[in-house]
Short mmCIF file of C-alpha atoms in Angstrom, two decimals:
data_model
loop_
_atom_site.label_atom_id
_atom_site.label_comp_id
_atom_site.label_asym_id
_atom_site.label_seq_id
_atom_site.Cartn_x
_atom_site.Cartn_y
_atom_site.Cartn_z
CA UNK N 7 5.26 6.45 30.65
CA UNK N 8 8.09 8.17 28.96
CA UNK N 9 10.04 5.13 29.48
CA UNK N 10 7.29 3.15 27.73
CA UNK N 11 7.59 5.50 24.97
CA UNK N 12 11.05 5.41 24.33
CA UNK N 13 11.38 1.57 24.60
CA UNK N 14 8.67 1.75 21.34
CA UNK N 15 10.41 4.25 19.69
CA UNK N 16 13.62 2.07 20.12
CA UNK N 17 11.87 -1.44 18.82
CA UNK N 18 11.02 0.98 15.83
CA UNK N 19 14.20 1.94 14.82
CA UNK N 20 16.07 -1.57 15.79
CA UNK N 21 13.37 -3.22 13.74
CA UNK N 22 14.14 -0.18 10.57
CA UNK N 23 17.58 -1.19 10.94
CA UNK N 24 17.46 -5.02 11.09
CA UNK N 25 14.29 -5.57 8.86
CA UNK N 26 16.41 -4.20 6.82
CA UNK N 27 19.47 -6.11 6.34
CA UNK N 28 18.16 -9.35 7.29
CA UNK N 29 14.53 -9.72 6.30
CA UNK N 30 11.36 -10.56 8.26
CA UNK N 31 12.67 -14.04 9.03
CA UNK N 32 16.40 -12.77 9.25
CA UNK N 33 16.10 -10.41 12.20
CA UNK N 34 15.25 -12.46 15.17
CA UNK N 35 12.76 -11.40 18.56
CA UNK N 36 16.74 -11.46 20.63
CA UNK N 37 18.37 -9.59 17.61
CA UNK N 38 15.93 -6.90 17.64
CA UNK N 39 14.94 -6.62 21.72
CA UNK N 40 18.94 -6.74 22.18
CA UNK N 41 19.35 -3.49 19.53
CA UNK N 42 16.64 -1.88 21.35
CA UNK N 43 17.66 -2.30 24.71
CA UNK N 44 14.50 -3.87 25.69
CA UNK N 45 13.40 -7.42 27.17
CA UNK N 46 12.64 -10.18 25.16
CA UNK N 47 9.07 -9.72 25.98
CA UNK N 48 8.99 -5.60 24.74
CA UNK N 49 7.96 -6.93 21.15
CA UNK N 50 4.57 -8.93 22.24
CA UNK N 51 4.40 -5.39 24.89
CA UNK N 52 4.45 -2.82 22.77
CA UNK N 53 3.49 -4.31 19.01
CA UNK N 54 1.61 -7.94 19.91
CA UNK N 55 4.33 -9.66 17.39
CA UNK N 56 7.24 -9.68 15.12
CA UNK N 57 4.90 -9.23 12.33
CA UNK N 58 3.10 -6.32 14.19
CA UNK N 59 6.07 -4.31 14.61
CA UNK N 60 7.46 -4.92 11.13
CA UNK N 61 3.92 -3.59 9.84
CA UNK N 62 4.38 -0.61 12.45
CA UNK N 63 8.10 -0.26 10.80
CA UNK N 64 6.88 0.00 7.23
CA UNK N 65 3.44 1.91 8.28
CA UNK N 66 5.75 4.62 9.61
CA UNK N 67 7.83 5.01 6.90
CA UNK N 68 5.15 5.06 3.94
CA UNK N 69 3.44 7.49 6.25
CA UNK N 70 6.28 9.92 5.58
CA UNK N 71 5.93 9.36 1.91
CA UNK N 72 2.55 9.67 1.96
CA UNK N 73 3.09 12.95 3.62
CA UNK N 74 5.65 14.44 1.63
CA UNK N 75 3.86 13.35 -2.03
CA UNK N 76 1.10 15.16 -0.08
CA UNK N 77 3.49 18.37 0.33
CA UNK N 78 4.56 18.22 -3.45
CA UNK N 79 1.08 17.94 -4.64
CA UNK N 80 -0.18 20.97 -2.93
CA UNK N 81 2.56 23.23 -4.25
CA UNK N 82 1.60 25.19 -7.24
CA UNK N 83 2.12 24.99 -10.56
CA UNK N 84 1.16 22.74 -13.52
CA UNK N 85 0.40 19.88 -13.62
CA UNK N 86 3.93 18.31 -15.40
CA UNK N 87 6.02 20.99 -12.25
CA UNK N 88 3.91 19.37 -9.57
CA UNK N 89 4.66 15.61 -10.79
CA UNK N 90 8.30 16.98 -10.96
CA UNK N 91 7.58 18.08 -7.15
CA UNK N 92 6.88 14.06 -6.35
CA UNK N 93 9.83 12.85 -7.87
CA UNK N 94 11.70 15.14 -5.94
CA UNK N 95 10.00 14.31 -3.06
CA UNK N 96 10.27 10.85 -3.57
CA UNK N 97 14.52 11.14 -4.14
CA UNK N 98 14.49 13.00 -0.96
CA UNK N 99 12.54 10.40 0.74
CA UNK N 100 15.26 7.08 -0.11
CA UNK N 101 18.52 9.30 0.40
CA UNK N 102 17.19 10.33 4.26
CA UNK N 103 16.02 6.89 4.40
CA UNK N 104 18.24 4.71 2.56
CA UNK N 105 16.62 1.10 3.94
CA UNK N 106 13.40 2.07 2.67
CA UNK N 107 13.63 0.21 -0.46
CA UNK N 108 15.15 -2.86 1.72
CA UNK N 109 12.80 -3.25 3.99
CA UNK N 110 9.81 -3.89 1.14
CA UNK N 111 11.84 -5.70 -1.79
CA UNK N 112 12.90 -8.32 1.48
CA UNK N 113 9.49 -8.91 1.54
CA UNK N 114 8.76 -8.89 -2.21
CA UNK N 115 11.53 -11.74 -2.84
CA UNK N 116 10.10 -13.51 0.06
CA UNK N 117 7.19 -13.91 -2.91
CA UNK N 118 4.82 -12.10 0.29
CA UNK N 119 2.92 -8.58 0.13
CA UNK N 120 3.67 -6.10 2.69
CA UNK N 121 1.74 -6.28 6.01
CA UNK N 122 -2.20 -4.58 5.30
CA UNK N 123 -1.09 -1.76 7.70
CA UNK N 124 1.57 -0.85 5.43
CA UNK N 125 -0.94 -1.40 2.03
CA UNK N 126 -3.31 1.07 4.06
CA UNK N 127 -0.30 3.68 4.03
CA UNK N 128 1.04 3.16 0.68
CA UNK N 129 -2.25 3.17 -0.92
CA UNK N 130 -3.20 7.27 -0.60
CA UNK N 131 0.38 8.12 -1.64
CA UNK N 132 -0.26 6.13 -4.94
CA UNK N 133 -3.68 7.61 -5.04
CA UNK N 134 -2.30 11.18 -4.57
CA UNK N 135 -0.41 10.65 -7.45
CA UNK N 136 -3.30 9.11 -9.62
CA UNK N 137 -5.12 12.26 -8.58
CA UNK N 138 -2.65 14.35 -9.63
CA UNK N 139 -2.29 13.16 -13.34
CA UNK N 140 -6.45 13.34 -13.43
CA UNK N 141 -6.19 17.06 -12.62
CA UNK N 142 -3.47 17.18 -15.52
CA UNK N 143 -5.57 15.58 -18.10
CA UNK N 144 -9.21 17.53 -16.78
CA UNK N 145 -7.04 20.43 -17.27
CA UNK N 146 -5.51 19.84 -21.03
CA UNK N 147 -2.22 19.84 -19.29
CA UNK N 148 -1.65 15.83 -19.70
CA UNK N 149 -2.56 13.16 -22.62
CA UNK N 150 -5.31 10.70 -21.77
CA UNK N 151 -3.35 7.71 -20.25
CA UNK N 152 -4.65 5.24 -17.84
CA UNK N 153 -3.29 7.33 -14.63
CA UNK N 154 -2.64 4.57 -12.84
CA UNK N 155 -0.28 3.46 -15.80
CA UNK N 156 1.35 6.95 -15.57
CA UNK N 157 1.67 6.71 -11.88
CA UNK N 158 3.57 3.63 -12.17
CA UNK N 159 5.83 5.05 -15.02
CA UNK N 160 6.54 7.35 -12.06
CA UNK N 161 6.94 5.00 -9.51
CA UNK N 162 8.95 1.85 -11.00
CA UNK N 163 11.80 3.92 -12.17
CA UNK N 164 12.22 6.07 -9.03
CA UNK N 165 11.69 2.62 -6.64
CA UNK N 166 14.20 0.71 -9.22
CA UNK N 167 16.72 3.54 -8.88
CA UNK N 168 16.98 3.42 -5.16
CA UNK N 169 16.99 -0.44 -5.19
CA UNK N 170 19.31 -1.24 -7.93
CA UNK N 171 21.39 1.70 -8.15
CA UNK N 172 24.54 0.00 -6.80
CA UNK N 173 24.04 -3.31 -9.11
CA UNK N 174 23.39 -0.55 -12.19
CA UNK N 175 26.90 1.42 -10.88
CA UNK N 176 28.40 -2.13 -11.34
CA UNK N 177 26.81 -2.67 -14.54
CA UNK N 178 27.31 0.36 -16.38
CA UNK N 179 30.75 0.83 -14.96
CA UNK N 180 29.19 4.66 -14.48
CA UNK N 181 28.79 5.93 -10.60
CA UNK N 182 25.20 5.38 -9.93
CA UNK N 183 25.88 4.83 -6.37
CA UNK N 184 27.02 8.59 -5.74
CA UNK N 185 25.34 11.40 -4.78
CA UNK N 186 25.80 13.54 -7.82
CA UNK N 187 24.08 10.89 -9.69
CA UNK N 188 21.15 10.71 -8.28
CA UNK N 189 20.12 13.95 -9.57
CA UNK N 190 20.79 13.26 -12.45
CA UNK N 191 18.34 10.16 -12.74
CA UNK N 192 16.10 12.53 -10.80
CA UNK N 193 15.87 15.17 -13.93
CA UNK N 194 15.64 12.06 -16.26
CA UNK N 195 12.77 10.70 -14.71
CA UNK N 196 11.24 13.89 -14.40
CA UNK N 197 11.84 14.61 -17.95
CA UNK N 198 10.58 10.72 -19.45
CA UNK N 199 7.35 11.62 -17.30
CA UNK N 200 6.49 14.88 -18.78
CA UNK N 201 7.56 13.33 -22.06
CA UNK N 202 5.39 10.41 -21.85
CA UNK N 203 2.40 12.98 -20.62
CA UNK N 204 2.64 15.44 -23.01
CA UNK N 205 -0.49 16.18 -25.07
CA UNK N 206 -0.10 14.38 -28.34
CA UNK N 207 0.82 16.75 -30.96
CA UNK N 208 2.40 19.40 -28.77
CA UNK N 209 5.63 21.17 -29.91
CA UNK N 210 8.07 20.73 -27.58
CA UNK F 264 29.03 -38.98 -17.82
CA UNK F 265 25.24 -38.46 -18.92
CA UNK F 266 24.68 -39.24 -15.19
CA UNK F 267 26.93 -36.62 -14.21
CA UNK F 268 25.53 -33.93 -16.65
CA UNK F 269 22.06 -34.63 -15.36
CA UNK F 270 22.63 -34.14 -11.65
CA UNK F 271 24.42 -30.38 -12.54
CA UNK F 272 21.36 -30.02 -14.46
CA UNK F 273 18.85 -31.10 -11.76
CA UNK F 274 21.08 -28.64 -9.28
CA UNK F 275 21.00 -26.10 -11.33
CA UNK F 276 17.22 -26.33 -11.52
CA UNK F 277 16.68 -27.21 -7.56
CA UNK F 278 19.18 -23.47 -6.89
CA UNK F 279 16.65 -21.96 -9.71
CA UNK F 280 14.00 -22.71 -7.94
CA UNK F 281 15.23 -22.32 -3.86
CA UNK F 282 17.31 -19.49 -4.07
CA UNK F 283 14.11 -17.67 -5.33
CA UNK F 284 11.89 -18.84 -2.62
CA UNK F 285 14.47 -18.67 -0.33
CA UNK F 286 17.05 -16.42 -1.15
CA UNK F 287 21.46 -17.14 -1.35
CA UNK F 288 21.61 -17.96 2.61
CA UNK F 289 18.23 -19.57 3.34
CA UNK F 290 18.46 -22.42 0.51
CA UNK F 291 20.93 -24.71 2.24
CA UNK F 292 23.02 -27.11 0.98
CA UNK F 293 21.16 -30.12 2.06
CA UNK F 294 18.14 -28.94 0.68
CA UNK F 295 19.05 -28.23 -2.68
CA UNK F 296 20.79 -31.66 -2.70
CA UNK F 297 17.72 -33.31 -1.45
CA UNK F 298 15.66 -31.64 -4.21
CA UNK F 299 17.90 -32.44 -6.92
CA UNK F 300 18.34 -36.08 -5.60
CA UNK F 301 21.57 -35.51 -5.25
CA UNK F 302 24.21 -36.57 -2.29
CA UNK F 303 25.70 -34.21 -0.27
CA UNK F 304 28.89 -33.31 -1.86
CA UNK F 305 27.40 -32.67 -5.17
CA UNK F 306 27.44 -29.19 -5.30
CA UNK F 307 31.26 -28.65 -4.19
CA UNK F 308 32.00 -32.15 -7.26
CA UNK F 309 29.97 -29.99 -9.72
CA UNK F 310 30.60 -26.42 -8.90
CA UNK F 311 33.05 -25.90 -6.06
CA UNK F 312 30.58 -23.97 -3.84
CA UNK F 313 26.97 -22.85 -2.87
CA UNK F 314 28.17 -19.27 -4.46
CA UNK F 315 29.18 -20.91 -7.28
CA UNK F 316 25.92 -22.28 -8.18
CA UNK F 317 24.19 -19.36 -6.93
CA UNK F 318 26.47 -17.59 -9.62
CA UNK F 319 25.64 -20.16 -12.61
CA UNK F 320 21.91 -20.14 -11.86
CA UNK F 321 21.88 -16.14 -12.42
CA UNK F 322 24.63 -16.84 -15.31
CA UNK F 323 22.12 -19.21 -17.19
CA UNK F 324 18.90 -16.92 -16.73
CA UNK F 325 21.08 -13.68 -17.96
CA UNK F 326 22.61 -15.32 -20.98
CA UNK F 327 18.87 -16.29 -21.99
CA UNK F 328 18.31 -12.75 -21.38
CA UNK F 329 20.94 -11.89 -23.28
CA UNK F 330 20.13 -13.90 -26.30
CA UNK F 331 16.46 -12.70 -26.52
CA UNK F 332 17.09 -9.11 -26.39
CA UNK F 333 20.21 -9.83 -29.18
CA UNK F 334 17.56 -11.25 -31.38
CA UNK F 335 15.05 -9.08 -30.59
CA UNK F 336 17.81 -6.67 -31.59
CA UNK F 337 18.44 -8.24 -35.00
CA UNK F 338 15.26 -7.66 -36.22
CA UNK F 339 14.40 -4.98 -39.00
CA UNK F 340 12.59 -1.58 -38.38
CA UNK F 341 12.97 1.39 -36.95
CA UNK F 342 15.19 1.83 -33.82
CA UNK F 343 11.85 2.49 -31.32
CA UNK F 344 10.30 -0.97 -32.82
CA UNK F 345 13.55 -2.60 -32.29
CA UNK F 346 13.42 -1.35 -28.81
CA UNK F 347 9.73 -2.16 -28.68
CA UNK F 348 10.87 -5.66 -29.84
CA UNK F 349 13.37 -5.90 -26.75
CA UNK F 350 10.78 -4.55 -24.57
CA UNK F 351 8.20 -7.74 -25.44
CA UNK F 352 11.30 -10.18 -25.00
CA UNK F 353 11.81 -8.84 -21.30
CA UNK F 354 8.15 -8.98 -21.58
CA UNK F 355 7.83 -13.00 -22.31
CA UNK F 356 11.54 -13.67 -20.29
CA UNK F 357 9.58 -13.45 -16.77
CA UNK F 358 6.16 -14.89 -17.94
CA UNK F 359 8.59 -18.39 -18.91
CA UNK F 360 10.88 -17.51 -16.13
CA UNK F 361 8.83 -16.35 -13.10
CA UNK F 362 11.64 -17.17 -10.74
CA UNK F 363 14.01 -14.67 -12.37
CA UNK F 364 13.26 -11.08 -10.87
CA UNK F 365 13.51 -12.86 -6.85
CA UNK F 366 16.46 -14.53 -7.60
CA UNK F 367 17.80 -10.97 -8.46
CA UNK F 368 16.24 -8.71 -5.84
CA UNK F 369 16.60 -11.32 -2.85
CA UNK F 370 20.57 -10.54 -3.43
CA UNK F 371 19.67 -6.89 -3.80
CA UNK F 372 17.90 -6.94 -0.91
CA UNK F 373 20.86 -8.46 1.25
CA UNK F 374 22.40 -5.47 0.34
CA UNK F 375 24.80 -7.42 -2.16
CA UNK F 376 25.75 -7.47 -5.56
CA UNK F 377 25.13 -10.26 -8.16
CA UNK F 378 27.96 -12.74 -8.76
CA UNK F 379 30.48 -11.68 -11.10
CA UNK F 380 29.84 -14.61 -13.78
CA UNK F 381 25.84 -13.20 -13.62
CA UNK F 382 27.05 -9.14 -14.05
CA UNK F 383 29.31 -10.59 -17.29
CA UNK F 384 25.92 -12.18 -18.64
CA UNK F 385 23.95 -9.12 -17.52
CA UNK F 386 26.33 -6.47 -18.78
CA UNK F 387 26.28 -7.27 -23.13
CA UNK F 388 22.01 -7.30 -22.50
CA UNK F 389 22.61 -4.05 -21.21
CA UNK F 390 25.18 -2.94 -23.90
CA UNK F 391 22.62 -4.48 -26.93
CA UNK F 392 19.73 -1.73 -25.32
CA UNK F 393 22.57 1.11 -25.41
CA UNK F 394 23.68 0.30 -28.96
CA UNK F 395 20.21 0.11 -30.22
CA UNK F 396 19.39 3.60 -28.77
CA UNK F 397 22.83 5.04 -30.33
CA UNK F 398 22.26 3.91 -33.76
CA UNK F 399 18.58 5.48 -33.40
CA UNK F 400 20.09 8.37 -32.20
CA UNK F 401 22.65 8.58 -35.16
CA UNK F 402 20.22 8.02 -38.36
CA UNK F 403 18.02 11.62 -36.54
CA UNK F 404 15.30 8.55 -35.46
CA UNK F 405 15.63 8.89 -31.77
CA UNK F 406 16.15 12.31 -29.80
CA UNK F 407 19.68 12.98 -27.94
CA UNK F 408 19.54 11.61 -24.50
CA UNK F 409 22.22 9.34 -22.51
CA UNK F 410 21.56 6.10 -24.05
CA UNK F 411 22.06 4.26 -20.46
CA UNK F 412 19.22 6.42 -18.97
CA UNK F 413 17.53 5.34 -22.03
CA UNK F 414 18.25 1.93 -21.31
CA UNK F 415 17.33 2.32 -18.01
CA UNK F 416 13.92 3.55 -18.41
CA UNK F 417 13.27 0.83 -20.49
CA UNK F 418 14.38 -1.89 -17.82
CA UNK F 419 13.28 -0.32 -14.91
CA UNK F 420 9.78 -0.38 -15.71
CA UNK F 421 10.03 -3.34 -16.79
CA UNK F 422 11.96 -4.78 -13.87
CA UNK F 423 9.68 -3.30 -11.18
CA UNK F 424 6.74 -4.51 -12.70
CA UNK F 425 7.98 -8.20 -12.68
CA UNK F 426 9.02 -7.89 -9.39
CA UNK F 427 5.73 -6.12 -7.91
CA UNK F 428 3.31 -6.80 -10.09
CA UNK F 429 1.03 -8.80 -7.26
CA UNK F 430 1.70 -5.80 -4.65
CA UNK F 431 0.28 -3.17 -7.43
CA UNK F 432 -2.63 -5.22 -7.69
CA UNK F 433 -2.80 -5.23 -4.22
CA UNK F 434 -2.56 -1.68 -3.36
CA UNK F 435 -4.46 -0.39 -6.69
CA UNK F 436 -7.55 -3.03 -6.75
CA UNK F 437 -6.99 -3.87 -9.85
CA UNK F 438 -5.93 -7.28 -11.44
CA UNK F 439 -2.30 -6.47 -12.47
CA UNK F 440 -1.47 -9.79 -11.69
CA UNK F 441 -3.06 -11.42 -14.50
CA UNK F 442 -1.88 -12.21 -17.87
CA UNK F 443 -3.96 -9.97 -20.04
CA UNK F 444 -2.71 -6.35 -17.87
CA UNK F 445 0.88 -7.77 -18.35
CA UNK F 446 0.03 -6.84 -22.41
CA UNK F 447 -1.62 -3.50 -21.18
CA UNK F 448 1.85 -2.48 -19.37
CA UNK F 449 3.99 -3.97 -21.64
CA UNK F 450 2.18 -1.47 -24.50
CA UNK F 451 1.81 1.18 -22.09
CA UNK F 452 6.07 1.26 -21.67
CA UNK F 453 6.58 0.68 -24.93
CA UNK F 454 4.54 3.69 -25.77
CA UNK F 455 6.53 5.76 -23.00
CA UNK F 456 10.09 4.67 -24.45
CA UNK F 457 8.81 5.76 -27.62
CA UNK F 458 7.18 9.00 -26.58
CA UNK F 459 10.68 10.01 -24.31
CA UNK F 460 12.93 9.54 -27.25
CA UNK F 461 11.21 10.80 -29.81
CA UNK F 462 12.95 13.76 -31.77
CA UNK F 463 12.41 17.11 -30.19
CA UNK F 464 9.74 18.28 -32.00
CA UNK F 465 8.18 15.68 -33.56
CA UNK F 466 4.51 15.83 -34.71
CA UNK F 467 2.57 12.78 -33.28
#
């Protein structure tokens, strides 16, 4: 049973790992089982398919950003401190999991969406942060804006930042790629967001 | 000699389109050859390698980047219409050239940098967003922030939205992936470029 368990938890993290640098197609059934320690047959075991336990890979990990959007949401505050909360959150998330942004923009470039159970995750964190603008603007806190067009104002240039930051280091000749940076971006973002949210007309 | 110009052309157009439904390493040499009714040798005659087409596919796309955003550049007005300007070039760039943001993020995604002869294309497109941010800055039109994180709030959004634009309509229900939200977003970031630079202050 526990043996079971950690086989799983192994085809999870080989499939993290591999999904990542190779792709879907990239990372092959012997690749991953091999990583893992398992037999070829763990993957149809333990997930049903390849596809299966790449949806199980990128279910788990939106799950944790789900969670910890969830966490920055609930703190208090107004509503421009608690959508500074997410972006910290969300910074936090791609340095402690640094293949995040891999494993969906493999997919993306494959011109594919990411597997439904994956949508199903990824879906309440956007919502959370929909919800969270909404309270904003009910509250006089935040200019009316689509929310959903302020959530992705949010979103793109956090998601951008972890995917491209190397290419932009290379760019810019500037080191995007190093720690130190990143909060830097982190308090830009957060500062273009409450910016872009402010109530019209509001000294600043 | 008009025979030989037209098969780099027809290569250049079979790597446009293959590396960006396949990526660098899954568009093999035989297929792009086959595409572009070309023989076999005909990409090491016309370009020395597979890389090096790779790297004069992205070169192309960038210096028609690069050309857009100088002219949207050129244009008279204020520094945030000039920017707006640049904005609707990116804008109009990836409704002509759909292939462009997965030729990109497929390399990203392999966890490697763009050729050098793309990052020389890609760098001056850049530079023309920093300068245009600078002079705004410098005539009291545009507030003080680091031009490049100007610059990159303009591209990211941008960027990301090219590159997910069928996965937001996916996880957000809504039809993102359709012609007529591409002008909603595109006004919606040029508003939020607008609204994050102006002056401190400033009475909207």
């Amino acid at each position: 049973m526990n043996r079971a368990r950690d086989t799983k938890a192994r085809l999870l993290e080989a499939g993290r790992k591999l999904f990542a640098e190779r792709g879907f197609a990239g990372a092959s059934v012997r690749a991953l089982t091999e990583l893992a320690r398992a037999n070829l047959g763990a993957i149809t075991y333990h997930f049903g398919s390849k596809e299966a336990l790449y949806g199980a890979v990128l279910a788990f990990m939106f799950a944790e950003l789900r969670a910890r959007i969830a966490a920055a949401r609930a703190r208090p505050g107004s509503a421009a401190e608690r959508l500074g909360a997410i972006i910290q959150a969300l910074f936090l998330f791609f340095a402690e999991f640094p293949e995040a942004p891999r494993l969906i923009i493999h997919r993306l470039a494959a011109g594919a969406l990411p597997p439904a159970a994956a949508v199903a995750q990824f879906r309440p964190a956007v919502d959370a942060i929909v919800t969270t603008v909404r309270e904003g603007q009910a509250r006089g806190e935040l200019r009316t804006v689509e929310p959903l067009l302020a959530a992705f104002t949010l979103i793109s240039q956090t998601v951008w930042f972890a995917v491209a930051r190397h290419m932009i280091a290379t760019v810019s000749g500037l080191p995007f790629d190093r720690p130190e940076m990143a909060a830097v971006v982190e308090r830009h973002i957060t500062d273009v967001v409450s910016r872009a949210l402010a109530p019209t007309g509001a000294t600043r």
